[in-house]
């Protein structure tokens, strides 16, 4: 009998504010320990939290991006637990009344189908600090720079049915928060963290007992952690055992999930409204301000790329994967004027080179203007597409602009028909046998045989002869 | 509703409060009285009354997203029991 997998995700997105959610300390990554932890972040007596307007605006933006109900009145609550990297003994979060209510995102699956995943809610909360467990004379070190960094916790419905769908959903949220500029999406630095709730059941039955998977810091590991956990649960159930509701940590080195030592009263957080903070009320002016500069969202942009530039769905999907890439593409089209050619170059040469060196599009040594300059030379027949790839490599190595490289290396296409004719004549004179064969062959065979002569001419011209002219001249002379 | 000793022990542990064995019955009695008071209030008809999140009838003020704090680590760490390399040191905890 089959098992059905049920997955819901909790995503913590660090909001890209300059200062913390309840204090004026900096949120910049990588500062020396505790240099960005002020009295509020440390939970010293007598301090009071004051909510960051920027974090509120970002939450409103997110609500607009996933078509969610907005919590016009939301309330902060204390989530109580003791851990050294949580100085106050409670985390300020939202419980009953979150700032973002029910919304949804649409996934485009690999087979072209779309699937809608529900977002239950998203709420604002503060991040904790970091505990460093390496030995400090038998003690633990605590860095509170991260304490108080604003988080938007985005909770999905248990709508996903496979690890792949879960990854597609996580990527979608990742894409949206970056597009609207509320999170840098850096998973290595922990700016975007994904926890997965996983259970299995027989189709049509009630939800099974779930486990929560943590410590997943890439999309690849998300897929592997879920797949491992699904297998583990099925094996357990089929051998007569039962799944225990618990938190499990994913160990990437061993590719397995492991039970966290269960704390006695896990999840007994005794939430209550934080008396230090008043309810947050969103008025129309604030909502208008937050949504005034909403960029075009990824789905809309993908559709426009298909309509406006005549791109296929796969190309449009790839080119709108990030806002930076989509911007690069549109700048490139603006310079070179050839939408399809621009798409092919980005999907092909440019992506290849970026992947080879592990660079993001923002770090490309060849910017859109420079690449556009190169493609212009292909469009106006100064060079062939093949030579253009050589020039691109040289540009990538920092040898200058396309025009400078073409000039310096003498790569200009030969369009002087007299010059090409001389090469064609030479090739025909050198290969009398092939010429005779060609002339004796029927039309169908000739179409194939002419390739030989074209190849010889291109070789003799070091690839610089204009291929159309070569073809024309050859056909005339043969 | 009457709280049992074991429940008081659990609540005390969650709050990291030390309640000795001979205090347990008294604390259980006090807490039970509080819960009885809440139960009394629950009998009031609150149909149509908006739940109150805060006794003040005001909305939260927002601050601009600006960095206004400077590094005062030296001062904060001067009053900490133990520090090293800029870290606060605490008794060892393991996940």
Coordinates of C-alpha atoms in Angstrom, one line a residue:
Chain A
X1 CA 0.0 0.0 0.0
X2 CA 1.1 3.5 -0.7
X3 CA 2.1 6.2 1.7
X4 CA 1.4 9.9 1.3
X5 CA 3.9 12.4 2.5
X6 CA 2.7 15.6 4.1
X7 CA 5.0 18.6 4.5
X8 CA 4.6 22.0 5.9
X9 CA 7.5 24.5 6.2
X10 CA 8.4 27.2 8.7
X11 CA 10.7 29.7 7.2
X12 CA 12.6 32.4 9.2
X13 CA 13.6 35.3 7.0
X14 CA 15.9 37.9 8.6
X15 CA 14.6 41.3 7.6
X16 CA 17.0 43.6 5.8
X17 CA 16.6 46.5 8.3
X18 CA 19.6 48.6 9.4
X19 CA 18.7 48.3 13.0
X20 CA 17.2 45.7 15.3
X21 CA 13.5 45.1 15.7
X22 CA 13.2 46.6 19.2
X23 CA 16.5 48.6 19.5
X24 CA 18.7 51.0 17.6
X25 CA 21.7 48.5 17.5
X26 CA 23.1 47.6 14.1
X27 CA 22.2 44.3 12.4
X28 CA 25.3 44.3 10.1
X29 CA 26.7 40.7 9.7
X30 CA 30.2 39.8 10.9
X31 CA 30.9 42.4 13.6
X32 CA 33.2 41.5 16.5
X33 CA 31.2 39.6 19.2
X34 CA 28.8 41.6 21.3
X35 CA 29.7 45.0 19.7
X36 CA 26.2 45.2 18.3
X37 CA 24.3 44.1 21.4
X38 CA 22.9 47.1 23.3
X39 CA 21.2 47.3 26.7
X40 CA 17.8 46.4 25.1
X41 CA 19.3 43.3 23.3
X42 CA 21.0 42.2 26.5
X43 CA 17.7 42.5 28.5
X44 CA 19.2 44.8 31.1
X45 CA 16.8 45.9 33.8
X46 CA 14.7 49.0 33.0
X47 CA 14.9 48.9 29.2
X48 CA 11.9 49.0 27.0
X49 CA 11.4 47.7 23.4
X50 CA 10.3 50.1 20.7
X51 CA 9.2 48.6 17.4
X52 CA 11.2 49.3 14.2
X53 CA 9.0 50.9 11.6
X54 CA 11.1 49.4 8.8
X55 CA 10.3 45.9 9.9
X56 CA 6.6 46.7 9.9
X57 CA 6.8 48.1 6.4
X58 CA 8.6 44.9 5.2
X59 CA 6.0 42.7 6.7
X60 CA 3.3 44.6 4.9
X61 CA 5.2 44.3 1.7
X62 CA 5.3 40.5 2.1
X63 CA 1.6 40.3 2.8
X64 CA 1.0 42.2 -0.5
X65 CA 3.4 39.9 -2.4
X66 CA 1.6 36.7 -1.3
X67 CA -1.9 38.2 -1.6
X68 CA -2.4 37.7 2.2
X69 CA -4.9 39.2 4.6
X70 CA -3.1 41.9 6.6
X71 CA -3.4 41.8 10.4
X72 CA -4.6 45.4 10.8
X73 CA -4.2 45.0 14.5
X74 CA -1.5 42.6 15.6
X75 CA -0.1 41.8 19.1
X76 CA 3.3 40.9 20.4
X77 CA 3.5 38.0 22.8
X78 CA 6.2 36.6 25.0
X79 CA 7.4 33.1 24.2
X80 CA 9.0 31.9 27.4
X81 CA 12.0 29.5 27.5
X82 CA 15.4 29.5 29.1
X83 CA 18.5 29.4 27.0
X84 CA 21.7 31.5 27.5
X85 CA 21.5 33.1 24.0
X86 CA 18.0 34.5 25.0
X87 CA 18.9 37.0 27.7
X88 CA 15.4 38.0 28.7
X89 CA 14.2 34.4 29.3
X90 CA 11.5 35.0 26.6
X91 CA 11.5 35.8 22.9
X92 CA 9.2 38.6 21.7
X93 CA 7.1 37.0 19.0
X94 CA 3.5 37.1 17.8
X95 CA 1.0 34.4 18.7
X96 CA -2.7 34.9 18.4
X97 CA -2.8 38.0 16.2
X98 CA 0.1 37.9 13.6
X99 CA 0.8 40.8 11.3
X100 CA 0.3 38.7 8.2
X101 CA -2.7 36.4 7.8
X102 CA -3.6 33.7 5.3
X103 CA -2.0 34.0 1.9
X104 CA -0.8 31.8 -0.9
X105 CA 1.9 31.3 -3.5
X106 CA 1.8 29.6 -6.8
X107 CA 4.4 27.1 -7.8
X108 CA 5.3 26.2 -11.4
X109 CA 6.3 22.6 -11.4
X110 CA 8.8 21.0 -13.6
X111 CA 6.1 19.3 -15.8
X112 CA 4.6 22.8 -16.4
X113 CA 1.7 22.3 -14.0
X114 CA 1.0 25.0 -11.4
X115 CA 0.2 24.2 -7.7
X116 CA -1.0 26.6 -5.1
X117 CA 0.5 26.4 -1.6
X118 CA -1.3 28.1 1.3
X119 CA 0.6 30.3 3.7
X120 CA -1.1 30.1 7.1
X121 CA 0.5 33.2 8.6
X122 CA 3.7 35.2 9.0
X123 CA 4.6 37.0 12.1
X124 CA 7.3 39.4 13.3
X125 CA 9.7 38.3 16.1
X126 CA 13.2 38.8 17.4
X127 CA 16.1 36.5 16.7
X128 CA 18.2 35.0 19.5
X129 CA 21.9 35.3 19.9
X130 CA 24.5 32.5 19.3
X131 CA 26.0 30.1 21.7
X132 CA 29.5 28.9 21.0
X133 CA 30.0 25.4 22.4
X134 CA 33.7 25.1 21.9
X135 CA 35.4 24.8 25.2
X136 CA 36.0 28.0 27.2
X137 CA 37.4 26.3 30.3
X138 CA 34.2 24.2 30.6
X139 CA 32.0 27.2 29.9
X140 CA 29.9 28.3 26.9
X141 CA 30.5 31.5 25.0
X142 CA 27.6 33.7 24.1
X143 CA 27.6 36.3 21.2
X144 CA 24.4 38.5 21.3
X145 CA 25.0 40.5 18.1
X146 CA 22.2 38.6 16.5
X147 CA 19.8 38.9 19.4
X148 CA 17.0 41.2 18.4
X149 CA 17.5 41.0 14.7
X150 CA 14.1 41.1 13.1
X151 CA 12.7 37.9 11.7
X152 CA 9.6 37.2 9.7
X153 CA 8.5 33.7 10.4
X154 CA 6.5 32.4 7.5
X155 CA 4.4 29.3 8.2
X156 CA 2.9 27.3 5.4
X157 CA -0.1 25.0 5.4
X158 CA 0.7 21.3 5.2
X159 CA 0.1 21.5 1.5
X160 CA 3.2 19.9 0.1
X161 CA 3.3 16.2 -0.9
X162 CA 7.0 15.6 -1.8
X163 CA 10.4 16.9 -0.9
X164 CA 10.6 18.4 -4.4
X165 CA 7.4 20.4 -3.9
X166 CA 8.8 21.6 -0.5
X167 CA 12.0 22.7 -2.2
X168 CA 10.0 24.5 -4.9
X169 CA 7.9 26.3 -2.3
X170 CA 11.0 27.3 -0.3
X171 CA 12.6 28.6 -3.4
X172 CA 9.5 30.6 -4.2
X173 CA 9.4 32.3 -0.8
X174 CA 13.2 32.8 -1.1
X175 CA 12.7 34.4 -4.5
X176 CA 9.8 36.6 -3.3
X177 CA 11.6 38.0 -0.2
X178 CA 14.6 38.9 -2.3
X179 CA 12.5 40.5 -5.1
X180 CA 10.7 42.7 -2.7
X181 CA 14.0 43.5 -1.0
X182 CA 13.1 42.5 2.6
X183 CA 15.7 39.7 3.0
X184 CA 19.1 39.1 1.5
X185 CA 18.3 35.4 1.3
X186 CA 21.8 34.3 2.3
X187 CA 21.4 30.8 3.7
X188 CA 25.0 30.3 4.7
X189 CA 24.9 33.3 6.9
X190 CA 21.5 32.2 8.3
X191 CA 19.5 35.0 6.9
X192 CA 17.0 32.5 5.4
X193 CA 16.3 29.4 7.5
X194 CA 14.0 26.5 6.7
X195 CA 12.5 24.1 9.2
X196 CA 10.3 21.2 7.8
X197 CA 7.4 19.5 9.5
X198 CA 7.1 16.0 8.0
X199 CA 4.6 13.2 8.4
X200 CA 3.3 10.3 6.4
X201 CA -0.1 8.7 6.2
X202 CA -2.2 6.3 4.1
X203 CA -4.0 8.3 1.4
X204 CA -7.3 9.6 2.7
X205 CA -6.5 9.1 6.4
X206 CA -6.0 11.7 9.1
X207 CA -2.6 13.5 9.3
X208 CA 0.1 11.3 10.9
X209 CA 2.3 12.3 13.7
X210 CA 4.9 14.8 12.5
X211 CA 8.5 15.5 13.3
X212 CA 10.2 18.8 12.9
X213 CA 13.5 18.9 11.0
X214 CA 16.0 21.7 11.8
X215 CA 19.5 22.7 11.0
X216 CA 19.0 22.7 7.2
X217 CA 21.1 25.3 5.5
X218 CA 20.6 24.7 1.8
X219 CA 17.8 23.7 -0.6
X220 CA 19.7 20.5 -1.5
X221 CA 19.9 19.5 2.2
X222 CA 16.2 20.3 2.5
X223 CA 15.3 17.8 -0.1
X224 CA 17.7 15.2 1.3
X225 CA 16.6 15.7 4.9
X226 CA 12.9 15.3 4.0
X227 CA 13.6 12.2 1.9
X228 CA 15.6 10.6 4.7
X229 CA 12.9 11.4 7.2
X230 CA 10.0 10.1 5.1
X231 CA 11.9 6.8 4.6
X232 CA 12.6 6.6 8.3
X233 CA 9.0 7.1 9.2
X234 CA 7.7 4.6 6.7
X235 CA 10.1 2.0 7.8
X236 CA 9.1 2.6 11.4
X237 CA 5.4 2.3 10.8
X238 CA 5.7 -0.7 8.5
X239 CA 7.7 -2.5 11.2
X240 CA 4.9 -1.9 13.7
X241 CA 6.4 1.1 15.4
X242 CA 5.1 4.6 15.8
X243 CA 6.4 8.1 15.1
X244 CA 7.2 10.2 18.1
X245 CA 6.5 13.9 17.8
X246 CA 9.9 15.5 18.2
X247 CA 12.5 17.9 16.8
X248 CA 15.2 16.2 14.7
X249 CA 18.4 17.7 13.5
X250 CA 19.7 17.1 10.0
X251 CA 23.3 16.0 9.8
X252 CA 24.6 16.8 6.3
X253 CA 27.8 14.8 6.7
X254 CA 25.9 11.6 7.5
X255 CA 22.8 12.5 5.5
X256 CA 20.5 11.5 8.3
X257 CA 18.2 13.1 10.8
X258 CA 18.8 12.6 14.5
X259 CA 16.6 13.1 17.5
X260 CA 17.4 16.2 19.6
X261 CA 17.6 15.2 23.2
X262 CA 14.1 16.0 24.2
X263 CA 13.8 18.6 26.8
X264 CA 11.3 17.6 29.5
X265 CA 8.8 20.4 28.9
X266 CA 9.5 21.1 25.2
X267 CA 7.0 23.5 23.6
X268 CA 5.5 24.6 26.9
X269 CA 6.1 28.3 26.0
X270 CA 3.3 29.9 28.1
X271 CA 2.7 32.7 25.6
X272 CA 1.1 35.8 26.9
X273 CA 0.7 39.4 25.4
X274 CA 3.9 41.4 26.1
X275 CA 2.9 44.2 28.4
X276 CA 5.9 46.2 27.2
X277 CA 4.4 46.6 23.7
X278 CA 1.1 48.0 22.6
X279 CA -0.9 46.5 19.9
X280 CA 0.4 47.4 16.4
X281 CA -2.2 49.1 14.3
X282 CA -1.7 49.5 10.5
X283 CA -3.4 52.5 9.0
X284 CA -4.0 53.1 5.3
X285 CA -1.2 55.6 5.0
X286 CA 1.4 53.1 6.4
X287 CA 0.1 50.4 4.1
X288 CA 0.2 52.7 1.1
X289 CA 3.8 53.7 2.0
X290 CA 4.9 50.1 2.2
X291 CA 3.4 49.1 -1.1
X292 CA 4.2 52.2 -3.1
X293 CA 7.5 50.9 -4.4
X294 CA 6.5 47.2 -4.8
X295 CA 8.5 45.9 -7.7
X296 CA 7.0 43.6 -10.4
X297 CA 6.7 40.2 -8.8
X298 CA 8.5 37.1 -10.2
X299 CA 5.4 35.4 -11.6
X300 CA 4.2 38.6 -13.4
X301 CA 7.7 39.2 -14.7
X302 CA 8.0 35.7 -16.0
X303 CA 4.7 36.0 -17.9
X304 CA 5.8 39.4 -19.3
X305 CA 9.1 37.9 -20.5
X306 CA 7.1 35.3 -22.4
X307 CA 4.7 37.9 -23.9
X308 CA 7.0 40.8 -24.5
X309 CA 10.2 39.0 -25.6
X310 CA 8.7 35.9 -27.1
X311 CA 10.7 33.6 -24.7
X312 CA 9.7 30.0 -23.9
X313 CA 8.5 29.2 -20.4
X314 CA 11.7 27.5 -19.3
X315 CA 13.9 30.5 -20.4
X316 CA 11.5 33.0 -18.8
X317 CA 11.6 31.0 -15.6
X318 CA 15.3 30.8 -15.5
X319 CA 15.8 34.5 -16.4
X320 CA 13.4 35.7 -13.6
X321 CA 14.9 33.4 -11.0
X322 CA 16.4 36.4 -9.2
X323 CA 15.6 40.1 -9.6
X324 CA 19.2 40.8 -10.4
X325 CA 19.3 38.3 -13.2
X326 CA 16.0 39.6 -14.7
X327 CA 17.3 43.2 -14.5
X328 CA 20.5 42.1 -16.2
X329 CA 18.5 40.5 -19.0
X330 CA 16.4 43.5 -19.6
X331 CA 19.4 45.8 -19.7
X332 CA 21.1 43.4 -22.2
X333 CA 18.0 43.4 -24.5
X334 CA 17.9 47.2 -24.3
X335 CA 21.5 47.4 -25.5
X336 CA 21.6 44.7 -28.1
X337 CA 18.0 44.8 -29.3
X338 CA 17.8 41.0 -29.8
X339 CA 15.6 39.4 -27.1
X340 CA 16.1 35.8 -28.1
X341 CA 19.9 36.2 -28.6
X342 CA 20.2 37.9 -25.2
X343 CA 18.4 35.0 -23.5
X344 CA 20.5 32.4 -25.2
X345 CA 23.7 34.2 -24.1
X346 CA 22.7 34.5 -20.5
X347 CA 21.3 30.9 -20.2
X348 CA 24.4 29.6 -22.1
X349 CA 27.8 31.4 -22.0
X350 CA 27.2 33.7 -19.1
X351 CA 25.5 31.2 -16.7
X352 CA 28.2 28.6 -17.7
X353 CA 31.0 31.0 -16.8
X354 CA 29.3 32.1 -13.6
X355 CA 28.7 28.5 -12.5
X356 CA 32.3 27.6 -13.3
X357 CA 33.6 30.2 -10.9
X358 CA 30.8 30.0 -8.4
X359 CA 29.7 33.6 -8.9
X360 CA 26.3 35.3 -8.6
X361 CA 25.1 37.4 -11.4
X362 CA 25.8 40.6 -9.3
X363 CA 29.5 39.5 -9.3
X364 CA 29.8 39.0 -13.0
X365 CA 33.0 40.5 -14.3
X366 CA 31.1 41.3 -17.6
X367 CA 28.1 43.6 -16.9
X368 CA 25.0 43.9 -19.1
X369 CA 26.3 46.9 -21.0
X370 CA 29.6 45.2 -21.9
X371 CA 27.9 42.0 -23.0
X372 CA 25.4 44.1 -25.0
X373 CA 28.4 45.7 -26.7
X374 CA 29.6 42.3 -27.8
X375 CA 26.2 41.2 -29.0
X376 CA 25.8 44.3 -31.1
X377 CA 28.9 43.2 -33.0
X378 CA 27.2 39.9 -33.8
X379 CA 24.0 41.7 -34.8
X380 CA 25.8 44.0 -37.2
X381 CA 27.8 41.1 -38.6
X382 CA 31.2 42.4 -37.4
X383 CA 31.9 39.0 -36.0
X384 CA 30.2 35.6 -36.1
X385 CA 28.5 34.0 -33.1
X386 CA 31.5 31.6 -32.8
X387 CA 34.1 34.3 -32.7
X388 CA 31.9 36.1 -30.2
X389 CA 32.4 33.3 -27.7
X390 CA 36.2 33.8 -28.0
X391 CA 35.7 37.5 -27.4
X392 CA 33.5 36.8 -24.4
X393 CA 36.2 34.7 -22.8
X394 CA 38.6 37.5 -23.3
X395 CA 36.2 40.0 -21.8
X396 CA 35.7 37.6 -18.8
X397 CA 39.4 37.6 -18.3
X398 CA 39.3 41.4 -18.1
X399 CA 41.0 42.1 -21.5
X400 CA 38.7 45.1 -22.2
X401 CA 35.6 45.9 -24.2
X402 CA 34.3 43.8 -27.1
X403 CA 35.4 46.4 -29.7
X404 CA 38.9 46.7 -28.2
X405 CA 39.4 42.9 -28.2
X406 CA 38.0 42.5 -31.7
X407 CA 40.4 45.2 -32.9
X408 CA 43.4 44.0 -31.0
X409 CA 43.1 40.4 -32.1
X410 CA 42.0 41.2 -35.7
X411 CA 38.8 39.2 -35.4
X412 CA 36.7 41.4 -37.6
X413 CA 34.6 39.3 -39.9
X414 CA 35.7 39.4 -43.6
X415 CA 32.8 40.8 -45.5
X416 CA 34.8 42.1 -48.4
X417 CA 33.5 39.7 -51.1
X418 CA 36.7 40.1 -53.2
X419 CA 38.7 38.7 -50.3
X420 CA 36.3 35.9 -49.6
X421 CA 36.2 35.0 -53.3
X422 CA 39.9 34.6 -53.4
X423 CA 39.7 32.1 -50.5
X424 CA 36.8 30.3 -52.1
X425 CA 38.7 30.0 -55.4
X426 CA 41.8 28.6 -53.6
X427 CA 39.7 26.0 -51.7
X428 CA 38.0 24.8 -54.9
X429 CA 41.4 24.6 -56.7
X430 CA 42.9 22.6 -53.9
X431 CA 40.1 20.0 -53.8
X432 CA 39.3 19.1 -57.4
X433 CA 38.1 15.6 -56.5
X434 CA 35.4 16.9 -54.0
X435 CA 34.4 19.5 -56.6
X436 CA 33.8 16.8 -59.2
X437 CA 31.9 14.6 -56.7
X438 CA 29.7 17.6 -55.8
X439 CA 28.9 18.4 -59.4
X440 CA 27.9 14.8 -60.1
X441 CA 25.7 14.5 -57.0
X442 CA 21.9 15.2 -56.8
X443 CA 20.4 18.2 -55.0
X444 CA 19.8 16.3 -51.8
X445 CA 23.4 15.1 -51.4
X446 CA 24.8 18.5 -52.4
X447 CA 23.2 20.1 -49.4
X448 CA 25.3 17.9 -47.2
X449 CA 28.4 18.1 -49.3
X450 CA 28.6 21.8 -49.3
X451 CA 29.4 21.7 -45.6
X452 CA 32.9 20.4 -46.5
X453 CA 33.7 23.5 -48.6
X454 CA 32.3 25.9 -46.1
X455 CA 34.4 24.3 -43.4
X456 CA 37.6 24.6 -45.5
X457 CA 36.9 28.3 -46.3
X458 CA 36.2 29.1 -42.6
X459 CA 39.4 27.3 -41.7
X460 CA 41.4 29.2 -44.2
X461 CA 39.9 32.5 -43.0
X462 CA 40.5 31.6 -39.4
X463 CA 36.8 31.7 -38.8
X464 CA 36.5 35.3 -39.9
X465 CA 34.7 34.9 -43.3
X466 CA 31.0 35.8 -43.2
X467 CA 29.3 32.5 -43.4
X468 CA 26.3 33.7 -45.4
X469 CA 28.6 35.2 -48.1
X470 CA 30.7 32.1 -48.1
X471 CA 27.7 29.9 -48.8
X472 CA 26.4 32.2 -51.5
X473 CA 29.8 32.4 -53.3
X474 CA 30.3 28.6 -53.1
X475 CA 26.9 27.8 -54.5
X476 CA 27.5 30.2 -57.4
X477 CA 30.9 28.8 -58.3
X478 CA 30.0 25.2 -57.9
Chain B
X1 CA -9.8 23.9 40.1
X2 CA -7.1 22.7 42.5
X3 CA -3.5 22.6 41.6
X4 CA -1.5 19.5 42.5
X5 CA 1.9 19.5 44.0
X6 CA 3.4 18.0 40.8
X7 CA 1.9 20.8 38.8
X8 CA 3.4 23.4 41.0
X9 CA 6.8 21.6 40.7
X10 CA 6.5 21.7 36.9
X11 CA 5.5 25.4 36.8
X12 CA 8.3 26.3 39.2
X13 CA 10.8 24.5 37.0
X14 CA 9.6 26.2 33.9
X15 CA 10.0 29.5 35.6
X16 CA 13.4 28.4 37.1
X17 CA 12.0 29.2 40.6
X18 CA 13.1 27.2 43.6
X19 CA 10.1 26.0 45.7
X20 CA 11.1 23.8 48.6
X21 CA 9.1 20.7 49.5
X22 CA 7.6 22.2 52.6
X23 CA 6.5 25.3 50.6
X24 CA 4.7 23.3 47.9
X25 CA 1.3 23.0 49.6
X26 CA 1.2 26.7 50.5
X27 CA 2.1 27.8 46.9
X28 CA -0.4 25.3 45.4
X29 CA -3.1 26.9 47.7
X30 CA -2.2 30.5 46.6
X31 CA -2.1 29.6 42.9
X32 CA -5.4 27.8 43.2
X33 CA -7.0 30.9 44.7
X34 CA -5.8 32.9 41.7
X35 CA -7.2 30.4 39.3
X36 CA -10.5 30.5 41.2
X37 CA -10.6 34.2 40.7
X38 CA -10.0 33.8 37.0
X39 CA -12.7 31.1 36.9
X40 CA -15.1 33.6 38.5
X41 CA -14.3 36.2 35.9
X42 CA -14.8 33.6 33.2
X43 CA -18.5 33.4 34.2
X44 CA -19.0 37.0 33.1
X45 CA -20.8 37.3 29.7
X46 CA -18.2 38.9 27.4
X47 CA -20.2 38.4 24.2
X48 CA -19.3 41.2 21.8
X49 CA -16.4 42.5 23.9
X50 CA -13.1 42.8 22.0
X51 CA -10.3 40.9 23.8
X52 CA -7.9 43.3 25.5
X53 CA -4.2 42.9 24.7
X54 CA -3.1 45.8 26.8
X55 CA -4.6 48.0 29.5
X56 CA -3.7 51.2 27.6
X57 CA -6.1 52.1 24.8
X58 CA -3.3 53.2 22.5
X59 CA -1.4 51.8 19.5
X60 CA 2.3 51.0 19.4
X61 CA 4.6 53.9 18.5
X62 CA 7.1 53.0 15.8
X63 CA 10.7 54.2 15.6
X64 CA 12.6 54.9 12.4
X65 CA 14.9 52.2 11.2
X66 CA 18.1 53.9 12.1
X67 CA 21.2 52.8 14.0
X68 CA 21.3 54.9 17.1
X69 CA 23.4 52.7 19.4
X70 CA 27.2 52.7 19.6
X71 CA 29.4 49.9 20.8
X72 CA 29.4 49.8 24.6
X73 CA 30.7 46.3 25.0
X74 CA 33.4 47.2 27.5
X75 CA 30.9 48.8 29.9
X76 CA 28.5 45.9 29.6
X77 CA 31.1 43.3 30.1
X78 CA 32.6 45.1 33.1
X79 CA 29.5 44.0 35.1
X80 CA 29.3 40.5 33.6
X81 CA 30.5 37.6 35.8
X82 CA 32.8 36.1 33.1
X83 CA 33.9 37.1 29.6
X84 CA 36.5 36.1 27.1
X85 CA 37.4 37.3 23.6
X86 CA 34.4 39.6 23.7
X87 CA 32.0 36.7 24.6
X88 CA 29.9 36.4 27.7
X89 CA 30.7 33.1 29.4
X90 CA 27.9 31.0 31.0
X91 CA 27.8 27.6 32.6
X92 CA 28.1 25.0 29.8
X93 CA 25.0 24.2 27.9
X94 CA 24.6 21.5 25.4
X95 CA 21.7 21.3 22.9

